[in-house]
mmCIF file of C-alpha atoms in Angstrom:
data_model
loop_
_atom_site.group_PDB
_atom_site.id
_atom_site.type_symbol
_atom_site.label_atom_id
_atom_site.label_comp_id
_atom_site.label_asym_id
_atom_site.label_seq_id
_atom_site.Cartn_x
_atom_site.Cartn_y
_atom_site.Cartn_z
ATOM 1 C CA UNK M 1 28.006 -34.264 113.316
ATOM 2 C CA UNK M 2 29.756 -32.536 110.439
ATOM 3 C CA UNK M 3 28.422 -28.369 110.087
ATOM 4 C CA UNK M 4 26.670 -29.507 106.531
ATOM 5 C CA UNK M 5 24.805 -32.099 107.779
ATOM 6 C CA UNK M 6 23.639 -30.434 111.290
ATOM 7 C CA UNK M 7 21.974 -27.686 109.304
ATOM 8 C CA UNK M 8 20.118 -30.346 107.325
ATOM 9 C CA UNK M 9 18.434 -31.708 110.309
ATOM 10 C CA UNK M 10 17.801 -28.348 111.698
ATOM 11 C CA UNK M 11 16.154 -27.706 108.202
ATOM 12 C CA UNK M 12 14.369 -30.781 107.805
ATOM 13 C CA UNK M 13 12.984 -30.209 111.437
ATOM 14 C CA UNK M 14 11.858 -26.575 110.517
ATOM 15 C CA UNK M 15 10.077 -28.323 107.426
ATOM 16 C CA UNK M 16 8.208 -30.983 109.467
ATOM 17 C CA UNK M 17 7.277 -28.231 112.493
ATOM 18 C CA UNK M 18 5.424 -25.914 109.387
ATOM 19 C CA UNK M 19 4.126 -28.856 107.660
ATOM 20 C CA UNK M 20 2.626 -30.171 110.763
ATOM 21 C CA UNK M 21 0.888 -26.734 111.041
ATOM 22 C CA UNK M 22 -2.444 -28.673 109.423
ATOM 23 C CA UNK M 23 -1.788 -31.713 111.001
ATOM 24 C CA UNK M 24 -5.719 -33.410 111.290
ATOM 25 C CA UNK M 25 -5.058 -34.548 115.186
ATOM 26 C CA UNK M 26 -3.648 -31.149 116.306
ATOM 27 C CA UNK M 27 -0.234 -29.142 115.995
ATOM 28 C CA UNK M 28 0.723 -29.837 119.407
ATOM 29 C CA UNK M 29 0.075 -33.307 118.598
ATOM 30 C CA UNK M 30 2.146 -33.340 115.482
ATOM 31 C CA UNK M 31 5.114 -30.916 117.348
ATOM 32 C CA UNK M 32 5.396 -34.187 120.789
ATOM 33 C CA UNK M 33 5.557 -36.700 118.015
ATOM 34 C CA UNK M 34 8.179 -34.907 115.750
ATOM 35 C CA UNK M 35 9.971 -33.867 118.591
ATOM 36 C CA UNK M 36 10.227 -37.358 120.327
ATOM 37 C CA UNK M 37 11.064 -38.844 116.784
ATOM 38 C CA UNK M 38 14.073 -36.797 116.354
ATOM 39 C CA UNK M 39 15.174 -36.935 120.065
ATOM 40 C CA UNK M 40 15.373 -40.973 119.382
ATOM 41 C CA UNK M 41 18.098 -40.355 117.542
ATOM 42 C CA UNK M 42 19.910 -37.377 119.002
ATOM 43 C CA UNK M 43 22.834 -39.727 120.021
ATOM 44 C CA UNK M 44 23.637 -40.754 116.412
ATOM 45 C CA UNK M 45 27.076 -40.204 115.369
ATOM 46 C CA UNK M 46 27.866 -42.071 111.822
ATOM 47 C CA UNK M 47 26.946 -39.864 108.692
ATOM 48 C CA UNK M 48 25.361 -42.184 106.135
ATOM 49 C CA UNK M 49 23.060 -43.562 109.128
ATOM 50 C CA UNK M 50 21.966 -39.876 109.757
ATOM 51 C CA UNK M 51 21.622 -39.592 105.590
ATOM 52 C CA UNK M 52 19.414 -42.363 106.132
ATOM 53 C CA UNK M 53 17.249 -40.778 108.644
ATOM 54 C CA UNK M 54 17.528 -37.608 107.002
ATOM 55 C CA UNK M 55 16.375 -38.794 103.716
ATOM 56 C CA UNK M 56 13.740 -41.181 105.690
ATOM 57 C CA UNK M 57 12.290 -37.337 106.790
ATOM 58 C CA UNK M 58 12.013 -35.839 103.507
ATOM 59 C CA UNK M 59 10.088 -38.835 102.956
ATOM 60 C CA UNK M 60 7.648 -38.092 105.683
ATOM 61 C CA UNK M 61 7.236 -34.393 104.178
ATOM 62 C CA UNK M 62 6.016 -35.754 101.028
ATOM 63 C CA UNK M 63 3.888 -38.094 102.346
ATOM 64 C CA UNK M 64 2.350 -35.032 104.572
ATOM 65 C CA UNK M 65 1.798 -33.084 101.326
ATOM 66 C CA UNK M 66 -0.223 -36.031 99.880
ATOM 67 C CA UNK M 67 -2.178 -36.684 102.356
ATOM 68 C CA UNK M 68 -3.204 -32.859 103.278
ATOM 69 C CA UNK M 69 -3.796 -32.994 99.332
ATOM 70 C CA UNK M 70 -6.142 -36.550 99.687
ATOM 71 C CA UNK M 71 -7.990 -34.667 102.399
ATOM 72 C CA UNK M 72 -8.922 -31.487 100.409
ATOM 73 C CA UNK M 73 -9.408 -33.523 97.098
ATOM 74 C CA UNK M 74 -11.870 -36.371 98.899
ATOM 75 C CA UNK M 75 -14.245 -33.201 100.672
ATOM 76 C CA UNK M 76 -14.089 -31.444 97.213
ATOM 77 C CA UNK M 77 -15.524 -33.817 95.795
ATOM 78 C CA UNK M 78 -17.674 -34.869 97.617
ATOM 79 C CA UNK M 79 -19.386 -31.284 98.119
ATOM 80 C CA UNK M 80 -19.086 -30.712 93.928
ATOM 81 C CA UNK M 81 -18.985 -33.663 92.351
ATOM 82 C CA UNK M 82 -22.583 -35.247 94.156
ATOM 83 C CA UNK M 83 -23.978 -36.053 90.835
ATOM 84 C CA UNK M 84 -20.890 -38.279 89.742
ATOM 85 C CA UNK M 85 -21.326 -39.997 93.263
ATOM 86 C CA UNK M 86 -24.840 -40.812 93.159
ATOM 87 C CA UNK M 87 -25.084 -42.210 89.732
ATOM 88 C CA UNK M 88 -22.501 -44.257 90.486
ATOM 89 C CA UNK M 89 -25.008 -45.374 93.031
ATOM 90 C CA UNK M 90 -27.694 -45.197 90.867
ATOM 91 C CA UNK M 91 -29.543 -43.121 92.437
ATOM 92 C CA UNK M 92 -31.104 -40.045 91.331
ATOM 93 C CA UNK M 93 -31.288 -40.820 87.628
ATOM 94 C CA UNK M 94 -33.896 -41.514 85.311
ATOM 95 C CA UNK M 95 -33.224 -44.436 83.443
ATOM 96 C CA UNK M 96 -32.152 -44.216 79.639
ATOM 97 C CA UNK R 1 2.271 -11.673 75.553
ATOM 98 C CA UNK R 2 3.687 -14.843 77.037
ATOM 99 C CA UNK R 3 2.184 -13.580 80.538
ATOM 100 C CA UNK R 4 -0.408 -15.561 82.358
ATOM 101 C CA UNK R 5 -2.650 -13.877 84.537
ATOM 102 C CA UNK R 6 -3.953 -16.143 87.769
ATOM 103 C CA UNK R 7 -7.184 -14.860 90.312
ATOM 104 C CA UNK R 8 -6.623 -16.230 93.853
ATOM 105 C CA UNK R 9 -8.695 -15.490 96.353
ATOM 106 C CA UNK R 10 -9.042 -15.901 100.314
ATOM 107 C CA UNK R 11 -12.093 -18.027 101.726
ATOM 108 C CA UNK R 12 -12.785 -19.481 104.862
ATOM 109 C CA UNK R 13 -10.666 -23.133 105.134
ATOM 110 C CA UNK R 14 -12.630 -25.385 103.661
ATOM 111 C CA UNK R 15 -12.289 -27.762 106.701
ATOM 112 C CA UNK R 16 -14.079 -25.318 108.994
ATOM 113 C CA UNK R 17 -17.193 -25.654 110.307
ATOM 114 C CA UNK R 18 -18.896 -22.022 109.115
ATOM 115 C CA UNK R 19 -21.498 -20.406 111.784
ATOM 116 C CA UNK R 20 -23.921 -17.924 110.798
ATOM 117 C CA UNK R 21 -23.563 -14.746 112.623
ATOM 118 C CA UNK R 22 -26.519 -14.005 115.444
ATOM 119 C CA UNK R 23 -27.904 -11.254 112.977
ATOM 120 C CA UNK R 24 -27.870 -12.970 110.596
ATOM 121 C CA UNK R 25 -25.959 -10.081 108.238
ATOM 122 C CA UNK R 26 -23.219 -12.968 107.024
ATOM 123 C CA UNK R 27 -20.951 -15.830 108.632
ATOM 124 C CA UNK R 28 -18.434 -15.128 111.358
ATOM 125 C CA UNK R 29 -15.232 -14.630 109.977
ATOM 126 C CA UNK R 30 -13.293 -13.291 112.642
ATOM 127 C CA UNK R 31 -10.608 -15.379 114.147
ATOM 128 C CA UNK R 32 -11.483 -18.271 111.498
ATOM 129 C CA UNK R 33 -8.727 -19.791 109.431
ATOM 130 C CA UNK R 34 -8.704 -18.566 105.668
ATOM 131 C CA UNK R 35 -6.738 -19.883 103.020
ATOM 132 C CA UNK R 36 -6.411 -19.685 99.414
ATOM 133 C CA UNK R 37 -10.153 -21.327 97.857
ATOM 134 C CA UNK R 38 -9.096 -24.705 96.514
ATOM 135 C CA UNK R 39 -10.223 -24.119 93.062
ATOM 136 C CA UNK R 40 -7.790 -21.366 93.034
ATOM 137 C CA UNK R 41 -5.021 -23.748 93.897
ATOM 138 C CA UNK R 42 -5.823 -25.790 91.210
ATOM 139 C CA UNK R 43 -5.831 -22.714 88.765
ATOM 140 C CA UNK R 44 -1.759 -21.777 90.006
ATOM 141 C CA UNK R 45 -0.986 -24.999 89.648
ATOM 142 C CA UNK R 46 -1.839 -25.400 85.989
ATOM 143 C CA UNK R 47 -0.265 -21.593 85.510
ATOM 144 C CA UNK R 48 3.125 -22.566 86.959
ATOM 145 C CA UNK R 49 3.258 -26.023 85.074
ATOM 146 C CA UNK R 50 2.519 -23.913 82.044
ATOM 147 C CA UNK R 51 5.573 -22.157 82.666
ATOM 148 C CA UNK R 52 7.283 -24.625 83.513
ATOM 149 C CA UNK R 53 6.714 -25.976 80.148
ATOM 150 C CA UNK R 54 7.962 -23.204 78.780
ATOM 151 C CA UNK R 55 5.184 -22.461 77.459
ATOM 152 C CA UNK R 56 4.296 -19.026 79.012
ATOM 153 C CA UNK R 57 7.730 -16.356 80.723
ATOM 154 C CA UNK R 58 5.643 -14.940 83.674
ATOM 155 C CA UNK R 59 2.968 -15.983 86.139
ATOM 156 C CA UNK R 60 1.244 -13.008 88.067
ATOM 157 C CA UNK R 61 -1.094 -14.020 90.898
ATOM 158 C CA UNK R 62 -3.751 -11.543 92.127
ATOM 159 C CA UNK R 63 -5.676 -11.224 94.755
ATOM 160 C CA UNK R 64 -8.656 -8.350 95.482
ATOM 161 C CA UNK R 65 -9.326 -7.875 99.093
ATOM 162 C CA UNK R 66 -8.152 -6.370 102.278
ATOM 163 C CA UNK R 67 -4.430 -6.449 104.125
ATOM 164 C CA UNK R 68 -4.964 -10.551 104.768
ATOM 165 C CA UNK R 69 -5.235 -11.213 100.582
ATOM 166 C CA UNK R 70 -1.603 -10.718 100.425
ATOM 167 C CA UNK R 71 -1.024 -14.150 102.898
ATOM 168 C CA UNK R 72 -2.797 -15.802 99.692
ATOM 169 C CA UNK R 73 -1.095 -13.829 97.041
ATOM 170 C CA UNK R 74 2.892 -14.970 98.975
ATOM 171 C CA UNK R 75 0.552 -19.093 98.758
ATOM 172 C CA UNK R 76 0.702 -18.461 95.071
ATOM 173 C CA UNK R 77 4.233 -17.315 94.821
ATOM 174 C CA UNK R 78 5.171 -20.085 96.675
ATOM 175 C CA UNK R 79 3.698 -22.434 94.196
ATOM 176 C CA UNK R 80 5.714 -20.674 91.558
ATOM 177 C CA UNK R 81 4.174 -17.818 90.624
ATOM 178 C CA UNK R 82 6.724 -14.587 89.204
ATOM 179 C CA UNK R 83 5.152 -12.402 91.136
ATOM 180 C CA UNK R 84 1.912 -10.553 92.747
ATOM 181 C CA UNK R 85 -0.851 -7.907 92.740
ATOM 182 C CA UNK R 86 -2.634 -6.747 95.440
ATOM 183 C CA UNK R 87 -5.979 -4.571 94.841
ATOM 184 C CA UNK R 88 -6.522 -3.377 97.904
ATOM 185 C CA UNK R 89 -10.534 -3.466 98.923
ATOM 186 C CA UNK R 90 -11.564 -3.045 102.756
ATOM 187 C CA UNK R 91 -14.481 -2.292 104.624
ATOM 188 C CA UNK R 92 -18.114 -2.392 103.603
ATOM 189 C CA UNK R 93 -16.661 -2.396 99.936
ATOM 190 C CA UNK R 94 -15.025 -5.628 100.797
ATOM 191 C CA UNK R 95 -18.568 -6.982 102.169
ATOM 192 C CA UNK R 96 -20.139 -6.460 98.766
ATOM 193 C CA UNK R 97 -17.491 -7.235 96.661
ATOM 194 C CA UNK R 98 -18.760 -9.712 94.231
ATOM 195 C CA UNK R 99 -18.336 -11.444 91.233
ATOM 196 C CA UNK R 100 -19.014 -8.511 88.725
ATOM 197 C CA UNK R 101 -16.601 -6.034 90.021
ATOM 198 C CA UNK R 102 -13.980 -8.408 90.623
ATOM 199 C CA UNK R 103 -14.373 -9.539 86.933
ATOM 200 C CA UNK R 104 -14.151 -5.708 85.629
ATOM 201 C CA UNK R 105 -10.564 -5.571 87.981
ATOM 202 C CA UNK R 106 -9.254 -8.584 86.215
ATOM 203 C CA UNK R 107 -10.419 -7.751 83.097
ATOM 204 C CA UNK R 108 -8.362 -3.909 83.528
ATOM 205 C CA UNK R 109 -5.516 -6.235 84.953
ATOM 206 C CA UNK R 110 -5.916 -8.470 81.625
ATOM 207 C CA UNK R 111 -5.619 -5.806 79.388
ATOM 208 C CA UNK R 112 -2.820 -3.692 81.209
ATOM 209 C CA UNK R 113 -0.174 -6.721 82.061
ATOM 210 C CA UNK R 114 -1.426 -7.620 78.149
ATOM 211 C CA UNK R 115 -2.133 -11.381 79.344
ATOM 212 C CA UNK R 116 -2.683 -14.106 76.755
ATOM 213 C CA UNK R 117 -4.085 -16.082 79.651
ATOM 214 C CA UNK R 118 -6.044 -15.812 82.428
ATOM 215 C CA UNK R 119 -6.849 -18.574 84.812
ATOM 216 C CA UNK R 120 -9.223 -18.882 87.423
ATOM 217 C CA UNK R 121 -10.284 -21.380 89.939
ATOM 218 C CA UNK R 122 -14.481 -22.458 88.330
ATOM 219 C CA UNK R 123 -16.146 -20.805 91.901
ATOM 220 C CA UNK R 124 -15.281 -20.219 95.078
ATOM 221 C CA UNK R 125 -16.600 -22.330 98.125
ATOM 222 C CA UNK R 126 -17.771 -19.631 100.091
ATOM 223 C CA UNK R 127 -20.318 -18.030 97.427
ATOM 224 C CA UNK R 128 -20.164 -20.973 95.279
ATOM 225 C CA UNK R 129 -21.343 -17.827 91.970
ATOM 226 C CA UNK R 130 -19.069 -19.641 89.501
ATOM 227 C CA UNK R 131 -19.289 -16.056 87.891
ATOM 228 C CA UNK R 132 -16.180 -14.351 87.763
ATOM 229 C CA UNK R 133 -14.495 -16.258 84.620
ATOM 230 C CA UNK R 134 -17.299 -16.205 82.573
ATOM 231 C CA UNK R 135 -17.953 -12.146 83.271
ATOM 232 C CA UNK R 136 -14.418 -11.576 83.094
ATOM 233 C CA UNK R 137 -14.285 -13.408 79.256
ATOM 234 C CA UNK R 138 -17.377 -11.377 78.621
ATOM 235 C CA UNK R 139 -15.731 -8.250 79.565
ATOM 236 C CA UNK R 140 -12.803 -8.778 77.577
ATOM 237 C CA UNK R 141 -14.890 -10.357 74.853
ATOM 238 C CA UNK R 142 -12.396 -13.160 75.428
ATOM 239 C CA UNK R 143 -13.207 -16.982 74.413
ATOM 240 C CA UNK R 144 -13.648 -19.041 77.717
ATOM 241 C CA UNK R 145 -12.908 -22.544 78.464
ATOM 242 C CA UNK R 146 -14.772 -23.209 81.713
ATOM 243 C CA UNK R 147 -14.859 -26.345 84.008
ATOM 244 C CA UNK R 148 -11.708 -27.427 82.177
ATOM 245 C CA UNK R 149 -10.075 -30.930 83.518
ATOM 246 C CA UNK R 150 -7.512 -30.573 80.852
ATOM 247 C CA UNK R 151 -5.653 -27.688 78.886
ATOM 248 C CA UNK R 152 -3.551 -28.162 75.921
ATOM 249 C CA UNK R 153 -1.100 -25.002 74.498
ATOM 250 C CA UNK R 154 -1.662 -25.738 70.321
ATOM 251 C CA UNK R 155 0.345 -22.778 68.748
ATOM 252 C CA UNK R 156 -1.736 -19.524 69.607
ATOM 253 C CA UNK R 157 -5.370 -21.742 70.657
ATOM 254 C CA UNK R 158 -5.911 -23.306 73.538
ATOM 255 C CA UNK R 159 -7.649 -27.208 73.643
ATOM 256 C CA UNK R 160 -9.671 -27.226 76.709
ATOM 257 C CA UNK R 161 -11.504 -30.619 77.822
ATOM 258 C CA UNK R 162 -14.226 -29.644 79.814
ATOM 259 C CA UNK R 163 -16.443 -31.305 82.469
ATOM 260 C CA UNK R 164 -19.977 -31.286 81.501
ATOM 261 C CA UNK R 165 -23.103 -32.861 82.431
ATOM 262 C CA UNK R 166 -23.059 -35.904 80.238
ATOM 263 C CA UNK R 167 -19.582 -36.294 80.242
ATOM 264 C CA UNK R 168 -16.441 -34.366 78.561
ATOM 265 C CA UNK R 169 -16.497 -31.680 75.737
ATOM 266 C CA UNK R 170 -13.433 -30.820 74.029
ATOM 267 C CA UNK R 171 -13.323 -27.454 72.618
ATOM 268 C CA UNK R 172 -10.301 -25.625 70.541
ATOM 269 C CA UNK R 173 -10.419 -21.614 71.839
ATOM 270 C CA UNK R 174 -7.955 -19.035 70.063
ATOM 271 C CA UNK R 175 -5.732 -17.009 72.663
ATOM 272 C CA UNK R 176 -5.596 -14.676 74.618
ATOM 273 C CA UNK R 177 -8.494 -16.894 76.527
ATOM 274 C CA UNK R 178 -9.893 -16.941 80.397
ATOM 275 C CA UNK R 179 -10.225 -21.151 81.606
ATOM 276 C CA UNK R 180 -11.309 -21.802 84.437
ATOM 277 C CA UNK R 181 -10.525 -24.610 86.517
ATOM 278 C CA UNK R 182 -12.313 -27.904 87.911
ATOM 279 C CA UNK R 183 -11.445 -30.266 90.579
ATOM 280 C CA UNK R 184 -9.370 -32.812 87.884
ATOM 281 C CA UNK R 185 -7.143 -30.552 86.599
ATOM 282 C CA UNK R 186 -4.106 -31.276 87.956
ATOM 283 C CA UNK R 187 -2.503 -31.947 91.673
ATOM 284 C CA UNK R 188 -1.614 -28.392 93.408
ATOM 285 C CA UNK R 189 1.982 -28.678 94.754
ATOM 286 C CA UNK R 190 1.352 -28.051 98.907
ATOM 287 C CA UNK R 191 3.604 -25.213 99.766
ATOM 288 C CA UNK R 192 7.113 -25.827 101.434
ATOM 289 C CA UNK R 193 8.210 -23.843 103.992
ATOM 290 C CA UNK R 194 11.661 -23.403 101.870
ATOM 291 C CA UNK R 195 9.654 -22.263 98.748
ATOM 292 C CA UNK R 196 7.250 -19.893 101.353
ATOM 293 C CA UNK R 197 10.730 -18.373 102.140
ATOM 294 C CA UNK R 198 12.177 -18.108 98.478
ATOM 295 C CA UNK R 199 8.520 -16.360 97.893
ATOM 296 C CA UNK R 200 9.295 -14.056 100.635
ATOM 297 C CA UNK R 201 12.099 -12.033 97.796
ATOM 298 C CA UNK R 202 9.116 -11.915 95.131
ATOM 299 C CA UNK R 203 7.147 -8.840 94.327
ATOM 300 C CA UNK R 204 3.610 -8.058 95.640
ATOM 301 C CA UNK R 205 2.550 -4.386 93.575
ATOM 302 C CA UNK R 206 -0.128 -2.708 95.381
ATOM 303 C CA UNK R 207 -3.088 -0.528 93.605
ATOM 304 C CA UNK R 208 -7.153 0.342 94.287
ATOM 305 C CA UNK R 209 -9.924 -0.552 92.104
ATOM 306 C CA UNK R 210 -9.710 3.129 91.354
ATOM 307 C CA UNK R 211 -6.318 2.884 89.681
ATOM 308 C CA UNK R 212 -7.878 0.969 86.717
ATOM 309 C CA UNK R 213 -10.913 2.920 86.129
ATOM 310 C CA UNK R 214 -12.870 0.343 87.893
ATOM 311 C CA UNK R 215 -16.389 1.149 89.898
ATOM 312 C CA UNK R 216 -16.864 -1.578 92.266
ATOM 313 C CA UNK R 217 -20.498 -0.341 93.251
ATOM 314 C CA UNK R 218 -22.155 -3.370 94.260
ATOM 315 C CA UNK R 219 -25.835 -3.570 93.262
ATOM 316 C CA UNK R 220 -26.917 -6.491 95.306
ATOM 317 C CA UNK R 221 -27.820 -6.276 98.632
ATOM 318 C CA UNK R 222 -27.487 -9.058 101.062
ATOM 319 C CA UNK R 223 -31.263 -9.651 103.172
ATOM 320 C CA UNK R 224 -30.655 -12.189 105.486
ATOM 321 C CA UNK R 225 -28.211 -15.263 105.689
ATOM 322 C CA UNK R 226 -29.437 -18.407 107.605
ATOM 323 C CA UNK R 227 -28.244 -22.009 108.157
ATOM 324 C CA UNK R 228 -29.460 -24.799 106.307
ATOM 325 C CA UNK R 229 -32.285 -26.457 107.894
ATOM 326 C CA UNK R 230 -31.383 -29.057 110.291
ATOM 327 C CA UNK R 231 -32.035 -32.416 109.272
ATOM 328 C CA UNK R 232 -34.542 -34.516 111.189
ATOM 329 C CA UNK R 233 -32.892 -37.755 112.505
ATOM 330 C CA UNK R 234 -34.328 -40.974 110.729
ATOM 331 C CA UNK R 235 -36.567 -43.507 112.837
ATOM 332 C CA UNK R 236 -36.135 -47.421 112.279
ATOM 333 C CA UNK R 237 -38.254 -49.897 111.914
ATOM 334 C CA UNK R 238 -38.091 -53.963 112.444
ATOM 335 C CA UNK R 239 -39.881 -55.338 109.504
ATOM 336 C CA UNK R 240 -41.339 -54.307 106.563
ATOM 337 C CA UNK R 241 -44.909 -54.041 107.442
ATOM 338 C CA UNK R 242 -43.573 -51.411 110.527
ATOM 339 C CA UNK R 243 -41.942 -49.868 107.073
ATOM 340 C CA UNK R 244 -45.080 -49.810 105.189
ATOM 341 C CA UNK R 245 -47.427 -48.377 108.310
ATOM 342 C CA UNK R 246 -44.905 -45.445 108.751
ATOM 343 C CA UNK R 247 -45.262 -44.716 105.181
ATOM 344 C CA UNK R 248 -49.131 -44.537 105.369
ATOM 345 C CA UNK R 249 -48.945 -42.555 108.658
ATOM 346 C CA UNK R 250 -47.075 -40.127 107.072
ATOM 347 C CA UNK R 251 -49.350 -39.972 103.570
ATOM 348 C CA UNK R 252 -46.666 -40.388 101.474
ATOM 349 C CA UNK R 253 -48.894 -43.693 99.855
#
């Protein structure tokens, strides 16, 4: 693997380990997964398949983001915005 | 000018499950994950896009609390912020420190970085006062645009669209102005480790309440905390006259 592109995957591994830091079923969870998923593909030699898989892992990052975001959003919401929830139940209101 | 001025501050995670202590002074916080209050996301998120914009040179993040209050302050820098300050409150004065004194240190902080804006997350989800930005306009006898789900730069005012009871308000403030922030502002960007370690090279200044003339004697005292009561689990019945015989059992008709 050229220098450049060995320091990506290092990177992009360092990324994923912090990311999966919040990881809803468990770091250690998150770390045998990641861990597993790159050692698939330890034996990969040609450069635009490893782009591939590199890029396919910034994918995964922003995907994490989202759905740590989704998470925080949804039980915000929910704890602040009862009112909104109900009447879209109709319940709670008097009618006008 | 051209500086915006951004309150973080460090709660308990908002996905932990809080326990009262067993004397009931407060809520165990000891060994319990904090991060920045999600509000307060939202309000660095809508500083840095600002600036992004081009709108406004410098975000400065700030944070009043112990040693742990800079972890929240490097958060904010990694979202973009320019750089920190740390007011450094420990101890019992840490305990009571409430919405009123942290509004006089942000108004001092206002006034001395010569802010045109200062942004807040609307309350934090550990107090839930939903205080702080309207003291702190108060204080600096500063128009407010609170609960805002949308903020608009017009020249030297500010268009906030705020989330009210029966719906949205949209109100035109003159700067410099305090806005706090609701839920539908904007997206907060999560935190990278690579932008955590570009953060790392941004300034955090340290100072005490004392350095800006500010008394943070609280005058509440806290009695007693307890948990909410616990909810009674709810009986079923087969048919509606079962329904209708519980109902008179219990004298509600």
């Amino acid at each position: 693997m050229a220098n450049s592109l060995r320091s990506e995957v290092l990177t992009l591994y360092r990324n994923l380990l912090h990311l999966g830091r919040e990881y809803p079923k468990g770091t250690d969870y998150f770390r045998e997964c990641l861990k597993s998923a790159f050692m698939k593909n330890k034996d990969v030699k040609d450069p635009t398949e490893i782009r591939k898989l590199v890029d396919q892992g910034e994918c995964v990052i922003k995907e994490l983001g989202t759905l740590y975001y989704l998470r925080e959003y949804r039980d915000m919401k929910k704890i602040y915005h009862k009112r909104e929830l109900l009447s879209l139940l109709n319940i709670g209101r008097s009618t006008d | 000018m051209s500086r915006v001025l951004v309150g973080v501050k460090r709660v308990i995670d908002y996905a932990v499950k809080v326990r009262v202590k067993p004397d009931h002074s407060g809520v165990v916080t000891d060994g319990v994950k904090h991060s920045m209050n999600p509000f307060c996301e939202i309000a660095v998120e809508e500083a840095v896009k600002l600036k992004e914009k081009k709108l406004f040179k410098e975000v400065v993040a700030v944070s009043c609390g112990p040693a742990q209050a800079t972890e929240t302050i490097r958060t904010a820098l990694a979202m973009g912020c320019d750089r920190g300050i740390h007011v450094e409150v420990t101890g019992k004065d840490y305990e009571s420190l409430g919405p009123l004194q942290v509004s006089k240190i942000f108004a001092a902080l206002a006034k001395k970085e010569e802010a045109s804006l200062v942004i807040l997350g609307k309350q934090a989800i550990d107090d839930d006062c939903n205080q702080t930005g309207q003291m702190t306009a108060a204080l600096l006898d500063w128009p407010q645009g609170t609960f805002a789900s949308e903020v608009e730069i017009e020249g030297d005012k500010v268009k906030v669209v705020r989330e009210i009871d029966g719906g949205l308000e949209t109100i035109k403030i003159n700067m410099p102005a305090v806005v706090t922030a609701d839920l539908r502002l904007n997206t907060p960007r999560y935190a990278t480790l690579p932008n955590i370690m570009k953060a790392k090279k941004k300034k955090i200044a340290n100072m005490k309440p004392a350095d800006l003339g500010v008394d943070i004697v609280s005058r509440l005292e806290v009695l007693r905390v307890d948990e909410p009561p616990t909810r009674l689990a709810g009986v079923k019945v087969e048919t509606v006259d079962d329904l209708v015989a519980k109902l008179k059992e219990s004298g509600t008709i």
